[in-house]
XYZ file of C-alpha atoms in Angstrom:
533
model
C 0.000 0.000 0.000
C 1.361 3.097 -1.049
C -0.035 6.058 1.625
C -1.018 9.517 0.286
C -2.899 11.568 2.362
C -2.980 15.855 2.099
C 0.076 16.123 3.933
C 1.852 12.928 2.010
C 1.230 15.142 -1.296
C 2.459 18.466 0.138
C 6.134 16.770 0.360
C 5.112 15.467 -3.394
C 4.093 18.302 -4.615
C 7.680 20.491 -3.436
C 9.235 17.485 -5.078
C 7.832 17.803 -8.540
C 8.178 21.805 -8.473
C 12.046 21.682 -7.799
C 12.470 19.127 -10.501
C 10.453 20.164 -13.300
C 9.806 24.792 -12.212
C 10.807 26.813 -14.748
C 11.102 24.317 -17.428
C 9.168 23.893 -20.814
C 6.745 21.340 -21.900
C 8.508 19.729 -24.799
C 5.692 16.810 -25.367
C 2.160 15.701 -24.250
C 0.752 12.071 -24.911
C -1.490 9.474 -23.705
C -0.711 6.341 -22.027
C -4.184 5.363 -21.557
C -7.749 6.295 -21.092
C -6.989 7.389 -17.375
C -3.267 8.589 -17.519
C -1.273 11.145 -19.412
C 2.428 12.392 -19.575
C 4.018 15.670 -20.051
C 7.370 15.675 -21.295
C 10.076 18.200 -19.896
C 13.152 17.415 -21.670
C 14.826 14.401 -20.497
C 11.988 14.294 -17.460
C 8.197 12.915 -17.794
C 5.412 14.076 -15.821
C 3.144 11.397 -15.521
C -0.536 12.071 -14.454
C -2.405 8.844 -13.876
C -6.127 9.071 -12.655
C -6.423 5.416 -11.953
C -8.626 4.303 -9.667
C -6.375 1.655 -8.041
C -4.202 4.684 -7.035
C -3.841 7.958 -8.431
C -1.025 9.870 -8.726
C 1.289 11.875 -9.852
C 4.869 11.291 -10.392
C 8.505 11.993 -12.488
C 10.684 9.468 -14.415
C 12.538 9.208 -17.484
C 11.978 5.818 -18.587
C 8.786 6.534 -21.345
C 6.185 3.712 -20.510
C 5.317 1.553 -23.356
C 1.975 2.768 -25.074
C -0.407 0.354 -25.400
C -1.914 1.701 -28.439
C -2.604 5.381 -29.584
C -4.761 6.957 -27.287
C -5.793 10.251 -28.817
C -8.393 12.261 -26.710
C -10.297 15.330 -27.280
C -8.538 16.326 -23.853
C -4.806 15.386 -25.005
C -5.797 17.866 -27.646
C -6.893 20.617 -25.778
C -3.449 19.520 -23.735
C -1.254 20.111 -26.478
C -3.383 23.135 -27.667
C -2.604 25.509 -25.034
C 0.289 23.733 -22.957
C 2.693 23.033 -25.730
C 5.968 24.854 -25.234
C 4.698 26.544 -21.803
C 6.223 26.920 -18.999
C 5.646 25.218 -15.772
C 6.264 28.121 -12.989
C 4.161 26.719 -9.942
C 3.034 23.932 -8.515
C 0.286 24.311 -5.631
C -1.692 22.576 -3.034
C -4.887 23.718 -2.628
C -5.655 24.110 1.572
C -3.899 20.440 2.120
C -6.590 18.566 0.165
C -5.579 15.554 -2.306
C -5.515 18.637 -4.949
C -2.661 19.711 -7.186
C -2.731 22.835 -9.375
C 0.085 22.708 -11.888
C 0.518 26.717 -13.161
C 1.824 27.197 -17.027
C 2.706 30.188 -19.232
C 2.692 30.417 -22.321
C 4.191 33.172 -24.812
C 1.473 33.646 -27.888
C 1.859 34.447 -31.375
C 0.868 38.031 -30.705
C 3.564 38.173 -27.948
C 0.834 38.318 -25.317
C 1.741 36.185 -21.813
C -1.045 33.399 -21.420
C -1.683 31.468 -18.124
C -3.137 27.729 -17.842
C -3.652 26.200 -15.002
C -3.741 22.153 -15.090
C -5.662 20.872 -12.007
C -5.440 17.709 -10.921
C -7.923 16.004 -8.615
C -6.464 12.611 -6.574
C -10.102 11.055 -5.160
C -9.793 7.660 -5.975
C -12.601 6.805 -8.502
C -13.559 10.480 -8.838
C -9.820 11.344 -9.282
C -9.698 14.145 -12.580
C -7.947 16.413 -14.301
C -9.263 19.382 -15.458
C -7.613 22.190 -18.024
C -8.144 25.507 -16.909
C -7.570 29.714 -18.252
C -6.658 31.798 -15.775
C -10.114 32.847 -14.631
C -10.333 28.793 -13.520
C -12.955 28.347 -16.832
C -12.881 24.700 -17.247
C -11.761 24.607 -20.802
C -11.385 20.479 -21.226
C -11.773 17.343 -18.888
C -10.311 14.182 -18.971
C -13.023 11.998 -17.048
C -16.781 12.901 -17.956
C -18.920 12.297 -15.082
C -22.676 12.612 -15.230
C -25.117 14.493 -13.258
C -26.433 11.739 -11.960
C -22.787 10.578 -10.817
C -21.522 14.492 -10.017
C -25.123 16.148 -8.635
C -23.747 18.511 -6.521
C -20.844 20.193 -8.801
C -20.730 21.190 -12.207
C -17.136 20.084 -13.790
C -18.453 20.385 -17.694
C -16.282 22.562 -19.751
C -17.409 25.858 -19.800
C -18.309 26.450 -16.384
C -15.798 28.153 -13.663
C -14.015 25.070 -11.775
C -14.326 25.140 -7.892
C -12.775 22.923 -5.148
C -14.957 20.812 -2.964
C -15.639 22.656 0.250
C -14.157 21.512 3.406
C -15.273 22.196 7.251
C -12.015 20.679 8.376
C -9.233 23.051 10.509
C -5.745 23.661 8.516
C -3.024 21.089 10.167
C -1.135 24.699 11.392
C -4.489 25.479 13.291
C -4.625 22.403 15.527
C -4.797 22.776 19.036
C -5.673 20.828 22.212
C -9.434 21.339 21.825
C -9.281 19.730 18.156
C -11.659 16.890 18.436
C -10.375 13.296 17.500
C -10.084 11.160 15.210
C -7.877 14.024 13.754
C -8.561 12.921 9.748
C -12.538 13.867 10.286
C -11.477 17.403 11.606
C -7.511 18.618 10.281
C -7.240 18.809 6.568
C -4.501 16.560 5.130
C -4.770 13.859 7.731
C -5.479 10.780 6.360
C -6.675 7.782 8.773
C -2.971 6.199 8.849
C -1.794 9.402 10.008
C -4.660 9.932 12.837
C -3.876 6.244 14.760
C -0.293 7.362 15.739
C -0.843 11.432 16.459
C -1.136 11.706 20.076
C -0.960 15.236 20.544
C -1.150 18.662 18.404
C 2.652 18.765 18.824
C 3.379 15.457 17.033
C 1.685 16.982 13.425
C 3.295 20.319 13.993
C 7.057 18.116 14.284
C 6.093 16.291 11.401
C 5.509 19.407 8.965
C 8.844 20.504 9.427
C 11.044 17.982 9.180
C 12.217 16.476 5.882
C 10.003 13.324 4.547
C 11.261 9.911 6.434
C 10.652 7.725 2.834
C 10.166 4.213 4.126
C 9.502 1.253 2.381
C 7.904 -2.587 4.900
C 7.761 -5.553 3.697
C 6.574 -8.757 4.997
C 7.254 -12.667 3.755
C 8.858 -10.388 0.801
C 5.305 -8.735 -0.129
C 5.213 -4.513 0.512
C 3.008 -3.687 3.117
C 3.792 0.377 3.224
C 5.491 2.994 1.301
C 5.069 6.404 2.985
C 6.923 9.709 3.426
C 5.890 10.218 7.084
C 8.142 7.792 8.805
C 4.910 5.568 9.598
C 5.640 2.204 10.748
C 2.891 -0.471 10.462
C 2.602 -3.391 13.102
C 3.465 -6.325 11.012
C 6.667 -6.423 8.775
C 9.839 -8.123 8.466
C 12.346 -6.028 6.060
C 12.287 -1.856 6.056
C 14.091 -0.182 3.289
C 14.561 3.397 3.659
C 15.010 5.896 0.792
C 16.647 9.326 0.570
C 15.054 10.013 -2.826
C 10.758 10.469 -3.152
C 10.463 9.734 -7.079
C 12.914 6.764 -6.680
C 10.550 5.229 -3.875
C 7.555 5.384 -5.972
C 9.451 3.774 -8.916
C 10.052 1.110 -6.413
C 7.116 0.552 -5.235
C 5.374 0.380 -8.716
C 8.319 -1.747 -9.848
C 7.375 -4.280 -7.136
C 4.249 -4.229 -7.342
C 3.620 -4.051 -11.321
C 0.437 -1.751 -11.100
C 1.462 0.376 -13.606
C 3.627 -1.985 -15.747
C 2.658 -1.652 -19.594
C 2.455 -5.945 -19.608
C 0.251 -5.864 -16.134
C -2.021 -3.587 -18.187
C -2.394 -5.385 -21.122
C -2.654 -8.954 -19.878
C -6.025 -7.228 -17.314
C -7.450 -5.873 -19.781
C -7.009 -9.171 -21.935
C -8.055 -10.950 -19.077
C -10.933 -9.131 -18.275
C -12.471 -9.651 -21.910
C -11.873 -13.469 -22.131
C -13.125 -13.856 -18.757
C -16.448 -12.275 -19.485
C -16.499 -14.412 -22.535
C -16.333 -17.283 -20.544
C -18.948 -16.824 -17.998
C -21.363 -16.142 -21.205
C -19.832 -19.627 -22.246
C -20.890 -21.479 -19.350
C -23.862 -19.399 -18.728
C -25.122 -21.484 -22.074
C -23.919 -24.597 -21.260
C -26.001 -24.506 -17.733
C -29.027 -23.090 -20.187
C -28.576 -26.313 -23.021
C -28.165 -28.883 -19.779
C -31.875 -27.394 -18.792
C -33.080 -27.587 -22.287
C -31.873 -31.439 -22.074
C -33.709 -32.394 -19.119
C -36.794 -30.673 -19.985
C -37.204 -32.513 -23.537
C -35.739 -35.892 -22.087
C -38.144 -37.171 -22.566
C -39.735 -36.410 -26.293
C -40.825 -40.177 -27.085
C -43.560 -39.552 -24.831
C -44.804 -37.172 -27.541
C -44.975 -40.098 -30.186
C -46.087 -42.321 -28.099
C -49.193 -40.392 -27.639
C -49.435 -39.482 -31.182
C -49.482 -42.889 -32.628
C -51.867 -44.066 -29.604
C -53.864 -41.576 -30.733
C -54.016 -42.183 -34.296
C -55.241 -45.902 -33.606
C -58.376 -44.782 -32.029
C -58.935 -42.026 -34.018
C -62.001 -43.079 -35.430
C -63.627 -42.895 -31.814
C -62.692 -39.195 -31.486
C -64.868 -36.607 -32.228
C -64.471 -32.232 -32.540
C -65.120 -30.657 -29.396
C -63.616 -33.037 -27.117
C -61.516 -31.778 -24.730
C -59.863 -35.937 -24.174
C -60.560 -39.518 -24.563
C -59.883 -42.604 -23.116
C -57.609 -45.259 -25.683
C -56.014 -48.405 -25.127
C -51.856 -47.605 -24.610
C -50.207 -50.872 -26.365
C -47.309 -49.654 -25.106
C -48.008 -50.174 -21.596
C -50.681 -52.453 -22.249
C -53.509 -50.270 -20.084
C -55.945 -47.473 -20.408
C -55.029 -43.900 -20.774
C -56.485 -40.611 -20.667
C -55.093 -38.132 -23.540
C -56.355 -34.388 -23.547
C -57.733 -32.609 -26.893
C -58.033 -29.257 -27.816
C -61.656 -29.259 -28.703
C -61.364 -26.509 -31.043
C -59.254 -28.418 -33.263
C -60.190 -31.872 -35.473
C -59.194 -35.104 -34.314
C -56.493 -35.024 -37.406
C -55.000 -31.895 -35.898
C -55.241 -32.790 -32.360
C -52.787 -35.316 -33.493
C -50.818 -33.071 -35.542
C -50.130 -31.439 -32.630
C -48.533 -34.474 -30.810
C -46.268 -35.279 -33.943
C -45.692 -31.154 -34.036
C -44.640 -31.314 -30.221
C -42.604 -34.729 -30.769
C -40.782 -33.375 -34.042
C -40.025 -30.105 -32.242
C -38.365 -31.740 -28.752
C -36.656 -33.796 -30.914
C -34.723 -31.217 -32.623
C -34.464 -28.977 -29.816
C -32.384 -32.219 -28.513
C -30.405 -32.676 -31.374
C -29.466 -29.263 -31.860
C -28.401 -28.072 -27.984
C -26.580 -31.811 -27.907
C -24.329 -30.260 -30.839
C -24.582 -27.189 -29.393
C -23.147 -28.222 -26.159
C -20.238 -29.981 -27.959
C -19.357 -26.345 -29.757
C -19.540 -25.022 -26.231
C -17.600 -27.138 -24.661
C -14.473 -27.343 -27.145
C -14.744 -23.325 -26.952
C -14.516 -23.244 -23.135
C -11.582 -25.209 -23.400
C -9.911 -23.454 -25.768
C -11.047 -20.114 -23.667
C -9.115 -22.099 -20.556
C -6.255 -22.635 -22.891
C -5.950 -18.430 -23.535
C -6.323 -17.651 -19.971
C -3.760 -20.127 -19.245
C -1.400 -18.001 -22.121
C -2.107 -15.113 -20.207
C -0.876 -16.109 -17.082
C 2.207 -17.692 -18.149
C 3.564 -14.828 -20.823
C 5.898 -12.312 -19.861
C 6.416 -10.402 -23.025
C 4.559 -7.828 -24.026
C 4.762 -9.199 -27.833
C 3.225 -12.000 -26.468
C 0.389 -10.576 -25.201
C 0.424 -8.337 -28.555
C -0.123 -11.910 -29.699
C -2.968 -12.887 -27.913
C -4.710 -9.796 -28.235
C -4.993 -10.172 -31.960
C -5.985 -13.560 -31.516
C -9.153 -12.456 -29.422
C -9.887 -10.177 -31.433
C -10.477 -12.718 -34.482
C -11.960 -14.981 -32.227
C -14.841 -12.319 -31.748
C -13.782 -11.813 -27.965
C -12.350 -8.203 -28.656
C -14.026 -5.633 -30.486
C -11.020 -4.837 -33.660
C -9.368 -1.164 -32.949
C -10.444 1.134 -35.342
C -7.353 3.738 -36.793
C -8.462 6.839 -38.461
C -6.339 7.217 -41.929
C -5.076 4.486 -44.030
C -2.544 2.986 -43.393
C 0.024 0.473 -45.364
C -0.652 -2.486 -42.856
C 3.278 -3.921 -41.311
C 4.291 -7.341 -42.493
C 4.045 -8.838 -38.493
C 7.039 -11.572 -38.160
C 5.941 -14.565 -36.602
C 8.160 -15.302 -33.407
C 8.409 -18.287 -30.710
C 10.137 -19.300 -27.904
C 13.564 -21.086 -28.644
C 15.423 -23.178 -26.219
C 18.849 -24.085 -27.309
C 20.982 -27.374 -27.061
C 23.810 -28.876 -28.302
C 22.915 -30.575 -31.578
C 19.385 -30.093 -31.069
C 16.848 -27.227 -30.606
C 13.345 -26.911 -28.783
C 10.307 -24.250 -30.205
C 7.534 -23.669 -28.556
C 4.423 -21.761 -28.925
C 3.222 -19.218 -26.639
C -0.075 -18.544 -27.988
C -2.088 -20.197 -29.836
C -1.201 -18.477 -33.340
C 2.505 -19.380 -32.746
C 1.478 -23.165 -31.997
C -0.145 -23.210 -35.379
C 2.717 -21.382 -36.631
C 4.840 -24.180 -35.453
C 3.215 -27.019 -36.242
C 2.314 -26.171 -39.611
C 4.581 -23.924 -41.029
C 7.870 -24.348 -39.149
C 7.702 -27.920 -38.392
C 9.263 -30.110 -40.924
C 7.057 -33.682 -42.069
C 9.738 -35.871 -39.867
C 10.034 -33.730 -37.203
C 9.095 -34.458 -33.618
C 5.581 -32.628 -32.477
C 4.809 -32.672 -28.526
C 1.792 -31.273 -26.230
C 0.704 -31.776 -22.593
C -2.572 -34.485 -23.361
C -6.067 -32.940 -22.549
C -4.364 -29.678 -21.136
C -4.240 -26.437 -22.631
C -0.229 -25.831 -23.348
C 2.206 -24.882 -25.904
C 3.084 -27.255 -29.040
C 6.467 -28.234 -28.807
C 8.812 -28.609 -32.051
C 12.043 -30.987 -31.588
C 14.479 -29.951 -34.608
C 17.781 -31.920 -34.084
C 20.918 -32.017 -36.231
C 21.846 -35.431 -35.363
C 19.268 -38.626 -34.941
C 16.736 -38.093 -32.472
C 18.032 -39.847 -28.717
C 15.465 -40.701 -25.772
C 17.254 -37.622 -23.923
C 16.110 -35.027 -25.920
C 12.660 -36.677 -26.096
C 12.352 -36.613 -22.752
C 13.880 -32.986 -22.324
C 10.914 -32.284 -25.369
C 8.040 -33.586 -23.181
C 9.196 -31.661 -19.812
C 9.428 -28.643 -21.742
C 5.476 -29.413 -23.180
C 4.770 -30.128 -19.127
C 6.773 -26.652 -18.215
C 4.504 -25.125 -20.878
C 0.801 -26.163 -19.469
C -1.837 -25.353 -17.223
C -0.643 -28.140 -14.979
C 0.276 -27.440 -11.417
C 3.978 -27.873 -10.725
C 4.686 -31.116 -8.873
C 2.022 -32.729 -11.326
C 2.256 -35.962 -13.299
C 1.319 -34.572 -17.054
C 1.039 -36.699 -19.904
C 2.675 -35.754 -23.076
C 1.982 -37.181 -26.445
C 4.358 -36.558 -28.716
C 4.329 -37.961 -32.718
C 5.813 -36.904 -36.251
C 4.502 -33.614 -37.536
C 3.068 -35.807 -40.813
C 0.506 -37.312 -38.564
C -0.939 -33.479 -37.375
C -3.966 -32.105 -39.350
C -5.836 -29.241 -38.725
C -9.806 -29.790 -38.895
C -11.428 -27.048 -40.859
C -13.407 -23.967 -39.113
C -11.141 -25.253 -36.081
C -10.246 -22.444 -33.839
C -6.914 -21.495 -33.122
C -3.889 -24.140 -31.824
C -6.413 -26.845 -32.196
C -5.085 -30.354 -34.049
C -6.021 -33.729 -33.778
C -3.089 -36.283 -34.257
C -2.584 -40.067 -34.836
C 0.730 -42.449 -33.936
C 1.324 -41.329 -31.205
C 3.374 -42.114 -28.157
C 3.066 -40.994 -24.630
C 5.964 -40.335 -21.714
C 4.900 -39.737 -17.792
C 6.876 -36.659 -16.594
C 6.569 -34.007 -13.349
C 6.144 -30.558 -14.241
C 9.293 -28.890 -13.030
C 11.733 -25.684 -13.832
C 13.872 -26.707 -16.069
């Protein structure tokens, strides 16, 4: 946990204006929908209104983009903040609320100010451009009325903090009524256990920040600039630098890592696509059961067509002989209909249960080979640790329908993409594996030569593995083959897996198949334990 309260930011905020003052804004893009940077020579500002945790912080390592995120608000950004000048950076009255202060020389030599006002409240965290009369020229995060009723934060209208009843932390005296962060502005709750008395806040906002990092069992339990310690922790690492603490801390814990994004937001979408999966296999399982039984249907239909010289219109049912069960049985008409439709109706209802049958039983089967091969993507997604990878498996949802396909304004000469794979390299011999399921196909039907050794994990969702060897093939590097196909799966390590392994001749590739899926003949199978190699 990474704490931030009012007074947290006040030591952030004197940070990032002795860095970046007086310098120029040099570039302004997008990483994503909730965070932007602002480029200061060497130096990024980076902005990020995420939920999770919003803040604001300086680097120099440019985070991979995703994809190009072009907003009517990065517009308006490099509108009227390109090559300003960044000569304040305020707190407004110790809230979670930074105001960044620009200048900007015009083409009619006239001195233009922009304020860029940045809002850290979790899910309602913002950023909002500003003239120097506070109109709200562009916002990043549109919130409704509904969401927003009591403020009005649509461009156009004149931007004003949220009101506070709290004291100032400089104002705090004996009287102040506890817990302190429901009465001083700036204290957060963290803050409020360990002040005892007035003179404990009044110490700690004049001192220097006391940057401490806990873990525990090797997980972070606390970053703050406070000197806060928390009760439970088994390693402290202390830092003399604030921007090279936060780095840490998102280095650890991957929040805002480019490949942590990307494999979320991949996750997210196959996930929902496989509760609508199930969600239709529970629906066809009901479907079953209910029409279980549709040679009842017939039955009554040809009993009734034996005695249906004894029925007349306007019977609601009659009494026939059942040769089936040898007895009497009572079968109800509609007595607006003819006895010849009446039993229509029981061929109709027989016909239609039947299909209903046939269909969700090949239904089902569709279902079920798709929520495997859904598993087997998931599984992908846990394992890769590229972001090419992931590029990967991204395009591959988005042909399988799972992804909506990003649209690009202009055309565009499309890029020739190289197909890559994993490579592990022996003496004599060489392993490929596939770490999605375009590279498997790749693999197995492109790269794999007709005598060449194919292997995969049996009934689990893995990579294919391709044994290429430069001398004849030995039992060692078939085994080495099949605990590389083991390393490769959704199997728990410590498992027994069960890899099949055959000549790549014997692979085909049923048609309308979806991606990484084969069926394969001759082959062999070898026991092995799922270990690091």
């Amino acid at each position: 946990m990474l704490y931030l309260d009012g007074i947290s930011l006040s030591f952030l905020r004197k940070d990032i204006e002795e860095r970046l003052c007086k310098r120029k804004i040099h570039r302004i893009f997008q990483n994503t929908d909730t965070s932007l940077s602002l480029q200061f020579g060497k130096q990024l500002l980076v902005l990020s209104c995420n939920p999770q945790l919003p803040i604001c912080y300086v680097t120099e390592e440019k985070e991979t983009v995703l994809e190009e995120s072009v907003s009517s608000f990065l517009n308006s950004l490099r509108k009227h903040l390109m090559n300003s000048l960044l000569y304040q950076v305020e707190q407004i009255a110790w809230d979670r609320i930074l105001v960044f202060r620009f200048s900007k020389l015009t083409e009619l030599g006239e001195y233009k100010q922009y304020f860029l006002i940045f809002e850290l409240m979790g899910r309602n965290s913002n950023l909002f451009l500003c003239d120097q009369d506070y109109k709200i020229l562009d916002v990043l995060k549109r919130f409704s009325l509904d969401e927003l009723p009591n403020r009005n934060v649509f461009p156009g209208a004149k931007y004003e903090a949220l009101p506070s009843l709290k004291i100032a932390p400089d104002e705090i005296t004996a009287n102040t009524e506890k817990p302190y962060f429901q009465t001083v502005e700036g204290v957060g709750k963290l803050l409020s256990e360990v002040l005892e008395k007035p003179e404990d806040l009044q110490i700690l906002l004049q001192r220097t920040p006391q940057i401490h990092l806990y873990r525990k069992k090797g997980k972070i339990v606390l970053l703050n600039f406070l000197g806060l310690t928390p009760k439970d922790y088994d390693e402290l690492l202390s830092f003399s630098d604030l921007q090279e603490a936060i780095l840490f801390y998102f280095q650890e814990e991957n929040i805002f890592g480019t490949l942590v994004k990307l494999r979320k937001q991949l996750e997210t979408q196959v996930l929902k696509r496989k509760k609508k999966v199930e969600q239709i296999l529970k629906k066809i399982e009901m479907d079953e059961i209910q029409h279980a039984n549709f040679e009842i249907w017939k039955e009554k239909g040809n009993i009734l067509a034996s005695s249906l010289f004894q029925i007349k219109k306007g019977q609601e049912s009659c009494e026939v002989f059942d040769f089936y069960h040898d007895e009497m049985t009572l079968i109800s008409l509609d007595p607006r209909k003819t006895p010849q439709e009446n039993l229509e109706h029981y061929y109709k209802k027989y016909n239609k249960a039947k299909m209903t049958l046939v269909y969700a039983r090949k239904r089902k089967e569709e279902m079920q080979k798709e929520l495997s091969y859904v598993d087997s993507v998931l599984s992908f997604l846990h394992s890769a640790n590229d972001i090419e990878v992931l590029k990967g498996i991204e395009e591959e949802c988005i042909q399988a329908g799972y992804i909506k396909p990003k649209v690009k304004k202009g055309s565009r000469k499309k890029k020739k993409v190289e197909k890559k794979y994993a490579v592990i390299e022996y003496p004599n011999y060489s392993l490929f594996y596939g770490r999605n399921h375009t590279e498997n196909d790749f693999l197995s039907f492109q790269l794999a030569e007709k005598e060449e050794y194919w292997f995969h994990a049996k009934n689990i969702p893995g990579s294919h593995v391709i044994l290429r060897s430069f001398v004849p093939v030995e039992e060692e590097m078939i085994q080495r083959a099949c605990q590389v196909a083991a390393l490769h799966s959704k199997a728990e390590f410590g498992d027994k897996v069960l890899v099949d392994y055959t000549q790549k001749k014997y692979l085909k590739k049923p048609k309308d198949s979806k991606p990484g899926f084969v069926t394969y003949t001759h082959e062999k199978g070898i026991w092995v334990v799922k270990e690091a190699l």
